[in-house]
Coordinates of N, CA and C in Angstrom, one line a residue:
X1 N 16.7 82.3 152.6 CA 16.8 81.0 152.2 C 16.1 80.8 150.8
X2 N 16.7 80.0 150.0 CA 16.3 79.7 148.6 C 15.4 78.2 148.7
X3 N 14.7 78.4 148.1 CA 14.1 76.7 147.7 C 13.6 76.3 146.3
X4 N 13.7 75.4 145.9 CA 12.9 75.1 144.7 C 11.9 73.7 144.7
X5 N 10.7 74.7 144.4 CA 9.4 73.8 144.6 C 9.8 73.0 142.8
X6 N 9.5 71.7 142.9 CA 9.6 71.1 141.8 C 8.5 70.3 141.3
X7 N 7.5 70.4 140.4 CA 6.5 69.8 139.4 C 7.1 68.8 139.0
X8 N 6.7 67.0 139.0 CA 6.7 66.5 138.8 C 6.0 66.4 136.9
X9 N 6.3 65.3 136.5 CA 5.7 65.1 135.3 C 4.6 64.0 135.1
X10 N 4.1 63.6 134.2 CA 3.1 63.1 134.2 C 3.2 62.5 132.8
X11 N 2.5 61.0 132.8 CA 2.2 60.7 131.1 C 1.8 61.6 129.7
X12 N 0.6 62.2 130.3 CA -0.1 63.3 129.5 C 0.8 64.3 129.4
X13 N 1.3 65.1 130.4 CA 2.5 66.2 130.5 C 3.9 65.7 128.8
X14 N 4.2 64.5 129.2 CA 5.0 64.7 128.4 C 4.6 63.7 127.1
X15 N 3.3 63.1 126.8 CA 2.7 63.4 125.7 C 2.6 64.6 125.0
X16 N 2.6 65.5 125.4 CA 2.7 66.8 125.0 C 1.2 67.9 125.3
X17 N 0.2 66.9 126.1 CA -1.3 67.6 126.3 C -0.5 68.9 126.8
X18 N -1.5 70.3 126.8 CA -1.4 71.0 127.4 C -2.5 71.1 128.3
X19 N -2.3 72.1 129.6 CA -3.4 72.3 130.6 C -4.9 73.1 129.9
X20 N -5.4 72.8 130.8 CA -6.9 73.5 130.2 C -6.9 74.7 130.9
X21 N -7.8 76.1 130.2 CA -7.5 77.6 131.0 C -8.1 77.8 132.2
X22 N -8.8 76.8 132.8 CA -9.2 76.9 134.4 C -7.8 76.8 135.2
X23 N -6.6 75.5 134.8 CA -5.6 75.5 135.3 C -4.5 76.8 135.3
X24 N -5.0 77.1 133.8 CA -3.6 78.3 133.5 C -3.8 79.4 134.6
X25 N -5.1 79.4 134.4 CA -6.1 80.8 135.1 C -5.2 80.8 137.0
X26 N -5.7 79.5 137.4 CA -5.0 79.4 138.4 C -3.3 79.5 138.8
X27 N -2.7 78.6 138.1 CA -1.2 79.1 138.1 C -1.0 80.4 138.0
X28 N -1.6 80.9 137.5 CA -1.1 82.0 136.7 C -1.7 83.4 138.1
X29 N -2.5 83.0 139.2 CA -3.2 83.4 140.2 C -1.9 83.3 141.3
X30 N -1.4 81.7 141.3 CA -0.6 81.4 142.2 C 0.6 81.9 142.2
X31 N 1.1 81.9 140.6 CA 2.4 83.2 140.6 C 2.5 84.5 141.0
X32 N 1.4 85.3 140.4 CA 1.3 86.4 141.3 C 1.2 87.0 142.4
X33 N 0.7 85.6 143.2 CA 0.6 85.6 145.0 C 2.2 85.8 145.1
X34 N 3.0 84.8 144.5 CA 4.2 84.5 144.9 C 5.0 86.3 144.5
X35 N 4.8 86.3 143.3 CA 5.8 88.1 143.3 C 5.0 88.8 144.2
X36 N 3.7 89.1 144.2 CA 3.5 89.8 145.3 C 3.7 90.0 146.6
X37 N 3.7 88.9 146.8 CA 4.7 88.7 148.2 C 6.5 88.9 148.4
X38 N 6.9 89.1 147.0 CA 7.8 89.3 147.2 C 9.1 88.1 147.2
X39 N 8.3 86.7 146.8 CA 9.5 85.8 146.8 C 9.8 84.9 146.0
X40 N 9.3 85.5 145.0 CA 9.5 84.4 143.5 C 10.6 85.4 143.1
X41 N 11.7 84.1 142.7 CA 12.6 84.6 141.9 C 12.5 84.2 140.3
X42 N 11.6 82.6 140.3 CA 11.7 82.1 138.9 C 10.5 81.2 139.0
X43 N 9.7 81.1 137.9 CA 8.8 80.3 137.8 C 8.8 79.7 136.4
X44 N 9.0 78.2 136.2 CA 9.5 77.8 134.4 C 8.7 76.6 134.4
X45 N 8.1 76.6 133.5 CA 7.4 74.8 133.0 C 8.7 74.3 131.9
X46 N 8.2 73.2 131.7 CA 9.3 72.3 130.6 C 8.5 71.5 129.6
X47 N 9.3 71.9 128.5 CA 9.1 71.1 127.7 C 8.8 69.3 128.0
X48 N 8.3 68.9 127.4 CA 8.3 67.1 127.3 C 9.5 66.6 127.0
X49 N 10.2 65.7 127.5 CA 11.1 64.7 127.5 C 11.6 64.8 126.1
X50 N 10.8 64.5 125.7 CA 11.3 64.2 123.7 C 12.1 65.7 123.4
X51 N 11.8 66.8 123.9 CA 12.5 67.8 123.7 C 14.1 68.2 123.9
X52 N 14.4 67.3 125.2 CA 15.7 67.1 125.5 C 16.5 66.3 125.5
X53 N 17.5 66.3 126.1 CA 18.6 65.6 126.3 C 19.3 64.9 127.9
X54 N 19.8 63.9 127.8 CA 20.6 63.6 128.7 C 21.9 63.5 128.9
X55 N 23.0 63.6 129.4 CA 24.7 63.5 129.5 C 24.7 62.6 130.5
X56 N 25.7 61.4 129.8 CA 25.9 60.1 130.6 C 27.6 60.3 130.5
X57 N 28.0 59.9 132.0 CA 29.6 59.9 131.8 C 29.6 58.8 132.4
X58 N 31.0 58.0 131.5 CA 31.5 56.6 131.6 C 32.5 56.7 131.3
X59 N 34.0 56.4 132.3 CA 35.1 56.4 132.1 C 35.7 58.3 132.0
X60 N 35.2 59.0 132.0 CA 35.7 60.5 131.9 C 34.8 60.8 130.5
X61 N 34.0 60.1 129.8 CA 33.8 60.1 128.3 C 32.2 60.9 128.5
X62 N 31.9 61.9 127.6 CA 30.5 61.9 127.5 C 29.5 61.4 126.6
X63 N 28.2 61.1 127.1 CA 27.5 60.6 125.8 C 26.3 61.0 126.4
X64 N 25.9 61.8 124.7 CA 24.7 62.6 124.3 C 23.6 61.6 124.4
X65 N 22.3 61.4 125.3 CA 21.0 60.6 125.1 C 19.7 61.8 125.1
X66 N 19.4 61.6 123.5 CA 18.0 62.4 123.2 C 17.0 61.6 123.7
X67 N 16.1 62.6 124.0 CA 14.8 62.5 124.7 C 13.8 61.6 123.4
X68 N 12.7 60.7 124.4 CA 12.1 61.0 125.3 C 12.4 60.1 126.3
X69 N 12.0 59.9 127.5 CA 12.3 59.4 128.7 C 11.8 58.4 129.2
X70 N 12.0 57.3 129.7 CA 10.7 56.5 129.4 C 9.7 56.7 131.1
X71 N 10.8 57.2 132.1 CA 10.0 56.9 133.3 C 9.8 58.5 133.8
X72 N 8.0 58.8 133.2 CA 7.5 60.1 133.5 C 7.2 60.1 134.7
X73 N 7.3 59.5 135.6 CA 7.3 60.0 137.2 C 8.5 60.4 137.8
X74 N 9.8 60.2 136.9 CA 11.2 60.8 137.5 C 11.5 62.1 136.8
X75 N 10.7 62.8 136.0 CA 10.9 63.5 135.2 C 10.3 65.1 135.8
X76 N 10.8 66.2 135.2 CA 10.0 67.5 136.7 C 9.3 68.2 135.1
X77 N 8.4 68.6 135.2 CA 7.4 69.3 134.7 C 7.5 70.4 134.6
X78 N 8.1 71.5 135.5 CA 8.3 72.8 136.3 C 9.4 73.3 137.6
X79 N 9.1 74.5 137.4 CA 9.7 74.5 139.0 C 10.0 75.9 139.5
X80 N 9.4 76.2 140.6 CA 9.3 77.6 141.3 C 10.4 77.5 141.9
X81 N 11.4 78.8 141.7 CA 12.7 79.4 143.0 C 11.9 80.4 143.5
X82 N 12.0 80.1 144.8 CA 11.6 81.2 146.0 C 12.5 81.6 146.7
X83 N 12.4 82.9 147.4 CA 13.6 83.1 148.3 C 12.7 83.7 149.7
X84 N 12.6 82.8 150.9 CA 11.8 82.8 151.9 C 12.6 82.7 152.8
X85 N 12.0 82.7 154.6 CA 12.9 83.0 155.3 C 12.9 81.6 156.3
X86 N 12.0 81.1 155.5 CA 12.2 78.9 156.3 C 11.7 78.2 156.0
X87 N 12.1 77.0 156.3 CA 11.8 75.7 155.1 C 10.4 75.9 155.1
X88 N 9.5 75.8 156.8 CA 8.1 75.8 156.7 C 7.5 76.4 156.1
X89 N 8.3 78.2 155.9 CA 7.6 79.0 155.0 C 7.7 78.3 153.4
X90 N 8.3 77.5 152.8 CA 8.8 77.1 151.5 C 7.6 76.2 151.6
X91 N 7.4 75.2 152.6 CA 6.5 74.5 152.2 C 4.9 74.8 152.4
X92 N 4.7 76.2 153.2 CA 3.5 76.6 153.2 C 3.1 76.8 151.8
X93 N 4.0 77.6 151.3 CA 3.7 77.9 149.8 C 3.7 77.0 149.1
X94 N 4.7 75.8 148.6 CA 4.2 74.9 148.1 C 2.7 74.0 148.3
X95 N 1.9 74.1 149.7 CA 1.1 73.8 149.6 C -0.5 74.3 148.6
X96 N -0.1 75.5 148.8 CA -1.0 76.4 148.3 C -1.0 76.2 146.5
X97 N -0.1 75.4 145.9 CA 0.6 75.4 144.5 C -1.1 74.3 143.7
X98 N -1.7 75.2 142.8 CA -2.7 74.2 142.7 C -2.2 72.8 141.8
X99 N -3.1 71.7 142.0 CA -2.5 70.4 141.5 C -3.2 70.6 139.9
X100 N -2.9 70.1 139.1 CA -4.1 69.9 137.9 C -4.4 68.8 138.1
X101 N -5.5 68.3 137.4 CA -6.4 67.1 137.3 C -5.6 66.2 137.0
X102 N -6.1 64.9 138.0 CA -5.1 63.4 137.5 C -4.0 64.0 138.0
X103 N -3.3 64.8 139.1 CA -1.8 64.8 139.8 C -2.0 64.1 141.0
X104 N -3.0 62.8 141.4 CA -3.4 62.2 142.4 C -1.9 61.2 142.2
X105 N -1.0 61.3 143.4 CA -0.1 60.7 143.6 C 1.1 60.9 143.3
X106 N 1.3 62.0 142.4 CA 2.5 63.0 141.9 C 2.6 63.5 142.9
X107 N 3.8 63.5 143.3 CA 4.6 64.5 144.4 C 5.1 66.0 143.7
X108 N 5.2 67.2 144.5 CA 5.9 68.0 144.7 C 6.9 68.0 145.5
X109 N 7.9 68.3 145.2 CA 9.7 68.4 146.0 C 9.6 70.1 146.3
X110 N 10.2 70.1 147.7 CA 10.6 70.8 148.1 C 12.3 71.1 148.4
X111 N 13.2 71.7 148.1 CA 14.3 71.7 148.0 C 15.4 73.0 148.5
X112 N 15.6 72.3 149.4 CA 16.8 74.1 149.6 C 17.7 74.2 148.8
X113 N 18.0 75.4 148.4 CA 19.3 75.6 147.6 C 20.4 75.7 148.1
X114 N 21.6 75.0 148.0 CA 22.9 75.5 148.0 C 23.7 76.6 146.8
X115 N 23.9 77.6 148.0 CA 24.6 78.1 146.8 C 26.2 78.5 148.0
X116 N 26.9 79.7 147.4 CA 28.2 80.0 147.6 C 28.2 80.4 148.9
X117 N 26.7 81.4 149.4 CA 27.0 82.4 149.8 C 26.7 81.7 151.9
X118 N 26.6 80.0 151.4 CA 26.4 79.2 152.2 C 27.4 78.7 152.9
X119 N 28.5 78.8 152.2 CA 30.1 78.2 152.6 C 30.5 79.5 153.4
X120 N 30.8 78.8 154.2 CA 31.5 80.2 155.3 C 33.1 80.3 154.8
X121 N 32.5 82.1 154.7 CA 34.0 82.8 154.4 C 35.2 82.6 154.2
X122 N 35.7 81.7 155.8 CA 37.0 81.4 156.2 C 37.3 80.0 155.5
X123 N 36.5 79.0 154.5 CA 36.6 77.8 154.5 C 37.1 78.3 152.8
X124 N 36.8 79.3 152.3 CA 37.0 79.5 150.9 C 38.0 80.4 150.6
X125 N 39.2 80.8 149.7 CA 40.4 81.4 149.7 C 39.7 82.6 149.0
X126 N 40.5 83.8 149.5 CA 40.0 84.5 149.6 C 39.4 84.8 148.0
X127 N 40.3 85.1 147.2 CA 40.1 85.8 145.7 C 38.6 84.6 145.1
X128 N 39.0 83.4 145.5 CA 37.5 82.7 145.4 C 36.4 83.0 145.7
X129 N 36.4 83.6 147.0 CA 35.1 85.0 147.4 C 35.0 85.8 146.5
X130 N 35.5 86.6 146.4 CA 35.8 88.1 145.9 C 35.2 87.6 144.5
X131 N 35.6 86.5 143.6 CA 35.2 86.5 142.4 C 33.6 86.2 141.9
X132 N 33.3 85.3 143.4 CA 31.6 84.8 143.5 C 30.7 86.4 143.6
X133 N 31.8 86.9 144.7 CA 30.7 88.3 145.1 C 30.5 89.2 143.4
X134 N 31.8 89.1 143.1 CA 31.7 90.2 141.9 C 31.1 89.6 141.0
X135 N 30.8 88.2 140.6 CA 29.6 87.4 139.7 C 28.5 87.5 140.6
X136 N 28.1 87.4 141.4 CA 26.7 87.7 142.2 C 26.4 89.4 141.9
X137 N 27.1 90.1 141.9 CA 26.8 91.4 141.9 C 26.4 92.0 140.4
X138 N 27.1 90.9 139.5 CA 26.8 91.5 137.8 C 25.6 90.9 137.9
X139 N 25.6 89.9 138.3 CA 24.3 89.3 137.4 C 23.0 89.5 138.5
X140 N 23.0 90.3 139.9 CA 22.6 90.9 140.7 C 21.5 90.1 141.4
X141 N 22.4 89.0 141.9 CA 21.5 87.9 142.8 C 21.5 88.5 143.8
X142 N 20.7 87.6 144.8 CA 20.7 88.3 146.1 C 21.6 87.4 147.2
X143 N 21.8 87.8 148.3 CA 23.8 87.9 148.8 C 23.0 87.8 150.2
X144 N 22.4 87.1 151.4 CA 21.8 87.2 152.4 C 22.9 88.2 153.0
X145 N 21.9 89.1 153.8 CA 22.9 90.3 154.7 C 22.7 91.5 154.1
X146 N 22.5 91.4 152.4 CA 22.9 92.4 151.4 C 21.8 93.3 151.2

């Protein structure tokens, strides 16, 4: 099972402060628990709001909205893909994820992933399989069973 622990954002976060090296020191402790164990597939911070974009559709039409954002508690900061074997396990680990200073009331999300290999066989035509397996296999995700 896949999950994605998701970092919330913060005022200061997308001010653009960076963390101080007690915190890096630690993240950087907590990632390696995670490969070591074997279930980090991705671990990414993000840029500040002002750095990106948003896509708004109205009527079929799209429209480009540059950053920055105004509401930094809906905004994610980061976010660890794990591949574990249950939600509890997902959230043991997210427990263990250290907070930085001032994350008093910031949530972390926990999130299962959907992906293809979720949809049972018989609900999807066949060459639709076959094409997911053969893009899972180039880009050499992992395929539960496999």
């Amino acid at each position: 099972m896949k999950f994605m622990i998701v970092g919330k954002s913060n005022m200061e976060i997308e001010a653009g402060a960076l963390p101080d090296r007690e915190y890096v020191d630690q993240m950087h402790a907590y990632n390696e628990s995670l490969a070591k164990a074997g279930v980090l597939l991705a671990a990414e911070g993000l840029y500040p709001s002002s750095r990106g974009a948003q896509i708004a559709y109205t009527g079929g039409k799209a429209t480009v909205i540059d950053g920055p954002f105004t509401e930094a508690k809906e905004l994610i900061a980061g976010f660890w893909l794990i591949q574990v074997k249950s939600r509890e396990e997902a959230i043991e680990w997210a427990l263990r994820l250290p907070m930085p200073p001032g994350a008093d009331g910031v949530p972390l999300n926990v999130w299962e992933v959907f992906d293809a290999s979720d949809v049972p066989d018989d609900s999807m035509p066949t060459e639709v399989h076959e094409h997911e397996e053969a893009l899972r296999e180039r880009l050499g995700v992992y395929r539960p069973g496999s």
